[in-house]
PDB file of C-alpha atoms and ligand atoms in Angstrom:
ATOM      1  CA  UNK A 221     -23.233  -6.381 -17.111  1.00 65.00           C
ATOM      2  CA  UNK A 222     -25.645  -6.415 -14.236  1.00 79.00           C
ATOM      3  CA  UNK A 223     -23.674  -5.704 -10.696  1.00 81.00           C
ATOM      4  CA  UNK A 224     -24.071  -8.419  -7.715  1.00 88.00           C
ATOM      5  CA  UNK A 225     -23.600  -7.816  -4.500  1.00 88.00           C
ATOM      6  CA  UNK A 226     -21.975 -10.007  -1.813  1.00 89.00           C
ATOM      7  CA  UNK A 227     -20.591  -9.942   1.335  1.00 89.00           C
ATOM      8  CA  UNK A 228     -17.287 -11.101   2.722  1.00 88.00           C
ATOM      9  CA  UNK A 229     -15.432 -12.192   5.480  1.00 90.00           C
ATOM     10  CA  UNK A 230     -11.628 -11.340   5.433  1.00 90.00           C
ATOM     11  CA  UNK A 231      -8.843 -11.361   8.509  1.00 93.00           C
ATOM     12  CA  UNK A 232      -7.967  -8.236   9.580  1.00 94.00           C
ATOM     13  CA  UNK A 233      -4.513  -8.176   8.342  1.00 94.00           C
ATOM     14  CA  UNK A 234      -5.638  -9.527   4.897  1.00 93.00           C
ATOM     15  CA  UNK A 235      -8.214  -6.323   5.058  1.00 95.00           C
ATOM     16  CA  UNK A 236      -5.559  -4.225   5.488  1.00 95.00           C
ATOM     17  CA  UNK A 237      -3.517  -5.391   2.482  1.00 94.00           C
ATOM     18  CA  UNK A 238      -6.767  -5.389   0.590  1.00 94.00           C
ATOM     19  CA  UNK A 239      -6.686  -1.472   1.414  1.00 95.00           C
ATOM     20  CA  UNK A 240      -3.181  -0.920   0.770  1.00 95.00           C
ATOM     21  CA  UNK A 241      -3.486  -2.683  -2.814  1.00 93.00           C
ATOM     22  CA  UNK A 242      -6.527  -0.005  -3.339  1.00 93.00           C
ATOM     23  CA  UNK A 243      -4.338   2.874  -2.188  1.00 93.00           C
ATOM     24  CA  UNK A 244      -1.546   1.538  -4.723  1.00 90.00           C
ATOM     25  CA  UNK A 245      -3.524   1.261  -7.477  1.00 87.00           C
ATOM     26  CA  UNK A 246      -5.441   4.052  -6.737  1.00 88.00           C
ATOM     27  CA  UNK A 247      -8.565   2.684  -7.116  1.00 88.00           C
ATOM     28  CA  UNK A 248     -11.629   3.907  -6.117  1.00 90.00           C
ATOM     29  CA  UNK A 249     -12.603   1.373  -3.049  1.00 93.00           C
ATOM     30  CA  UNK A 250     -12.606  -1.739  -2.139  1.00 92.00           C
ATOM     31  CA  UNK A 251     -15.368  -3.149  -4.785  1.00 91.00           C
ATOM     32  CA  UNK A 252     -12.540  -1.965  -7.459  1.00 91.00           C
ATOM     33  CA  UNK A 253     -10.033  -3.129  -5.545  1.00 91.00           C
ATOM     34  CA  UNK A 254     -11.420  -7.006  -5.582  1.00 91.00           C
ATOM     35  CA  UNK A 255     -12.626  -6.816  -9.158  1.00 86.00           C
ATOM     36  CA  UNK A 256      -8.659  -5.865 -10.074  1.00 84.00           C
ATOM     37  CA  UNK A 257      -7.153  -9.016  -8.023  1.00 86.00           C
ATOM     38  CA  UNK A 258      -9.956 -10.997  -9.600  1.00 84.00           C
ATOM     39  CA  UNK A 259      -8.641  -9.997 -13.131  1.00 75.00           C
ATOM     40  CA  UNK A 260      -5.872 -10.193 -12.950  1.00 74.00           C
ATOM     41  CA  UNK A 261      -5.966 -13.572 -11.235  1.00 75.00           C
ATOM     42  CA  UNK A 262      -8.689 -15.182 -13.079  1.00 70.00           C
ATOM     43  CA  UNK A 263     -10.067 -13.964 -16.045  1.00 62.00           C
ATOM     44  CA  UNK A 264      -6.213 -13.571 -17.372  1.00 63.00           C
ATOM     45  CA  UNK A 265      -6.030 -17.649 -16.914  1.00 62.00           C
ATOM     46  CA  UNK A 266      -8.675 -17.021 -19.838  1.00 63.00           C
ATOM     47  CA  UNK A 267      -5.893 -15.853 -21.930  1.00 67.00           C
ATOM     48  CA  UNK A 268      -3.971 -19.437 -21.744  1.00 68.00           C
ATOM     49  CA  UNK A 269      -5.791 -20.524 -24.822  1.00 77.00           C
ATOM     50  CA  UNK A 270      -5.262 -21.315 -28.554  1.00 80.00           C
ATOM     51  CA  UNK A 271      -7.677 -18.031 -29.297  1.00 84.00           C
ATOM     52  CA  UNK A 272      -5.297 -15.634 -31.800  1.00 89.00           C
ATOM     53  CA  UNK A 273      -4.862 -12.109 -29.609  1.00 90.00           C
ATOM     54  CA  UNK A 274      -2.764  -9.032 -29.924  1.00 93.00           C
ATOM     55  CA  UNK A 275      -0.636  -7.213 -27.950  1.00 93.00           C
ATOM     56  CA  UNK A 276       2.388  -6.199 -26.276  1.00 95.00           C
ATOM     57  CA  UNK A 277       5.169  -6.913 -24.326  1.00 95.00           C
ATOM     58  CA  UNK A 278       6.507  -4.115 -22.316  1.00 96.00           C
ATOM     59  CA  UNK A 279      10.663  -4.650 -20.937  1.00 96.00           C
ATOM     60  CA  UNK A 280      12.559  -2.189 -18.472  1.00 95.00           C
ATOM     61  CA  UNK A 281      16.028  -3.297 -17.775  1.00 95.00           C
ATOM     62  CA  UNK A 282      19.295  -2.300 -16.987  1.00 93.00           C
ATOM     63  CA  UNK A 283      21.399  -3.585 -20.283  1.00 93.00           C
ATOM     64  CA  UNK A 284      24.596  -3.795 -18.234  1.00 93.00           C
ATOM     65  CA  UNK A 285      23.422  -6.503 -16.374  1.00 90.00           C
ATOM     66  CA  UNK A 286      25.388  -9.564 -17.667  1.00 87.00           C
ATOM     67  CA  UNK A 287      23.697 -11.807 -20.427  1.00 91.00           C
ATOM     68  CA  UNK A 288      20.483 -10.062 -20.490  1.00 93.00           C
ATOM     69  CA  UNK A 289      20.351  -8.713 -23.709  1.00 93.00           C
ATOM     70  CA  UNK A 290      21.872 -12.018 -25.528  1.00 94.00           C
ATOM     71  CA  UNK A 291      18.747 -13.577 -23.533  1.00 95.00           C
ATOM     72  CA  UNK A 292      16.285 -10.907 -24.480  1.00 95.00           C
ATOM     73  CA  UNK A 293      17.333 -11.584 -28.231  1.00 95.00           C
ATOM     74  CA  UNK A 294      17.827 -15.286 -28.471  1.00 94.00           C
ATOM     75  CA  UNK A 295      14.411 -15.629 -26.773  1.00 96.00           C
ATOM     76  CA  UNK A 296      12.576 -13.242 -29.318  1.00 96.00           C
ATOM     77  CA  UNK A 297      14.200 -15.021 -31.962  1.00 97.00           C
ATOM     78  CA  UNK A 298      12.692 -18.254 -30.357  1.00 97.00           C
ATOM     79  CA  UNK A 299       9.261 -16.921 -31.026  1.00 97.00           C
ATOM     80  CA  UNK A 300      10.152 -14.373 -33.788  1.00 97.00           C
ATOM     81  CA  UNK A 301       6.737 -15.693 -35.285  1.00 97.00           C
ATOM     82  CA  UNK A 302       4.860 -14.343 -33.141  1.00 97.00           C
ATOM     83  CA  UNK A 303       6.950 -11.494 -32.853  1.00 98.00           C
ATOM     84  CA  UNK A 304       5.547  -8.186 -35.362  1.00 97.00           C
ATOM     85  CA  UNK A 305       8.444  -5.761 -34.592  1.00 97.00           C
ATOM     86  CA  UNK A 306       9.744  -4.829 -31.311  1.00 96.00           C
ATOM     87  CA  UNK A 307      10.906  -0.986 -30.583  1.00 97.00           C
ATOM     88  CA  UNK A 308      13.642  -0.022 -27.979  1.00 96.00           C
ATOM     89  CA  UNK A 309      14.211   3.063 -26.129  1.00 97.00           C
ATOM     90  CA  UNK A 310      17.589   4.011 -24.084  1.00 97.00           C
ATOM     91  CA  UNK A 311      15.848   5.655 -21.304  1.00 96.00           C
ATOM     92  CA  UNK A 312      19.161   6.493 -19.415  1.00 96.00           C
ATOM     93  CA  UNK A 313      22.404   5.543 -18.737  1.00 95.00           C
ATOM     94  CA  UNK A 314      21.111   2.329 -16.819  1.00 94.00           C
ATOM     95  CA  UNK A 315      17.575   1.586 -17.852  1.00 95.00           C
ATOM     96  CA  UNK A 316      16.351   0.088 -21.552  1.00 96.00           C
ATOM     97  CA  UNK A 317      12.656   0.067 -22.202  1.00 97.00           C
ATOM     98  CA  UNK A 318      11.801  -2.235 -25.010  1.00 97.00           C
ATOM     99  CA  UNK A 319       8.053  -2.786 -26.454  1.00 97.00           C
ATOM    100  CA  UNK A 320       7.550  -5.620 -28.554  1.00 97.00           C
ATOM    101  CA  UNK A 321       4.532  -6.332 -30.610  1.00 98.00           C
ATOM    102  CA  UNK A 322       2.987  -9.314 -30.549  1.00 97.00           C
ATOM    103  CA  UNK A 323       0.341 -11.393 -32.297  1.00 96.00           C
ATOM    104  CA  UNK A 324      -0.598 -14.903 -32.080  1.00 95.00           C
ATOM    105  CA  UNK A 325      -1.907 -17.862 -29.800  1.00 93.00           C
ATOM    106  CA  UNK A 326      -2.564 -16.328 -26.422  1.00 90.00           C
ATOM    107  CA  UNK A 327      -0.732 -19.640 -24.887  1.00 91.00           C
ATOM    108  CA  UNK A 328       2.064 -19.111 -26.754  1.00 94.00           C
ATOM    109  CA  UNK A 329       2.173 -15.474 -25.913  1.00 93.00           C
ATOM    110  CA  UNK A 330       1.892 -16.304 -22.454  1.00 90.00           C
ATOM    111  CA  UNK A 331       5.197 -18.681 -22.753  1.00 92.00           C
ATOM    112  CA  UNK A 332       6.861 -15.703 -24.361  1.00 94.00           C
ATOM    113  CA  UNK A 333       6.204 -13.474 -21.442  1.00 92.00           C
ATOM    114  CA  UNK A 334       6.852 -16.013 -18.869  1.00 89.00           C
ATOM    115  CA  UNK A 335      10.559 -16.631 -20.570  1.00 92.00           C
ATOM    116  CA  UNK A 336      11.269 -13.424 -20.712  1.00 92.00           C
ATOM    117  CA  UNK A 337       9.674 -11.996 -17.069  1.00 87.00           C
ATOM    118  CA  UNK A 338      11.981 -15.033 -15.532  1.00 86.00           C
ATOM    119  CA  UNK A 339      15.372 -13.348 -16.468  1.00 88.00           C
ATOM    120  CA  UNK A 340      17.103 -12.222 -14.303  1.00 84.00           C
ATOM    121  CA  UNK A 341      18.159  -8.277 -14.385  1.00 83.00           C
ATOM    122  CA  UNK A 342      14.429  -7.975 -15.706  1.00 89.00           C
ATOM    123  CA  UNK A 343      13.045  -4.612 -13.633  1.00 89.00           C
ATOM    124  CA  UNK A 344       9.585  -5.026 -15.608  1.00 88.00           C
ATOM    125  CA  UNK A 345       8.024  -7.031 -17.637  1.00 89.00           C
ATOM    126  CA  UNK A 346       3.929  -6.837 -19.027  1.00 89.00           C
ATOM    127  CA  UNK A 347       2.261  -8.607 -21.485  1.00 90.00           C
ATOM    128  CA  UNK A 348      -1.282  -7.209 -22.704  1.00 89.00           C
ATOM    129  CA  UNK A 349      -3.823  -8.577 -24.808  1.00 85.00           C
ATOM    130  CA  UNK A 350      -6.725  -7.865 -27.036  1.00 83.00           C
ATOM    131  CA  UNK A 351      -8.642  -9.839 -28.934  1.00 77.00           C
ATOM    132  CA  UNK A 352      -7.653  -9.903 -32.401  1.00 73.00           C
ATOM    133  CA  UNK A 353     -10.302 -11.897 -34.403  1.00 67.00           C
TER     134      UNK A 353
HETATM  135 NI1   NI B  78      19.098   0.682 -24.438  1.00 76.73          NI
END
């Protein structure tokens, strides 16, 4: 895709957390750095459709916390159509890492994700997506 330039005008402070996001990501500049916010701001809105995607759900959370993992599994089981299989790893004594495998209506994926990144206890939660058709 051909590359445009523009310029733009940004407070000082805003600058500054533009610079920190770079340094956090570590990405290469600033260019990189706006192209990532954009992304992840916009073009993932993209993903709120009926198109049929793949992907995957990535959970880290501490499985002492009270109710999580009754929420964690009455959720899936909400949406266990969408759901292909789901794999879980005891990281430590504190932390669980689950990955669950997804496929179906990006909207509906996006509901999933937003359920379960709402709970509370929930360290991380990350839903990617590819196309899939
Ligand atoms: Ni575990």
């Amino acid at each position: 895709m051909p590359v445009v330039r523009f310029g733009v005008s940004l407070e000082k402070e805003l600058l500054e957390e533009l610079d920190a996001y770079v340094a956090d990501n570590q990405l290469a500049n600033r260019s990189q750095g706006i192209r990532h916010l954009l992304n992840n701001n916009i073009v993932k809105k993209k993903w709120k459709c009926n198109n049929v995607v793949a992907g995957s759900l990535t959970l880290v959370y501490n499985p002492h916390k009270r109710g999580i993992v009754h929420k964690l599994t009455s959720i899936q089981h909400e949406y266990h159509e969408v759901i292909l299989s789901s794999q879980h790893f005891h990281l430590d004594h504190d932390n669980c890492l689950e990955i669950v495998a997804v496929k179906g209506k990006a909207v509906v994926l996006t509901e999933l994700a937003d359920k379960l990144q709402s709970l509370k206890g929930l360290q991380h939660g990350m839903l990617t997506m590819s196309k899939a058709n």
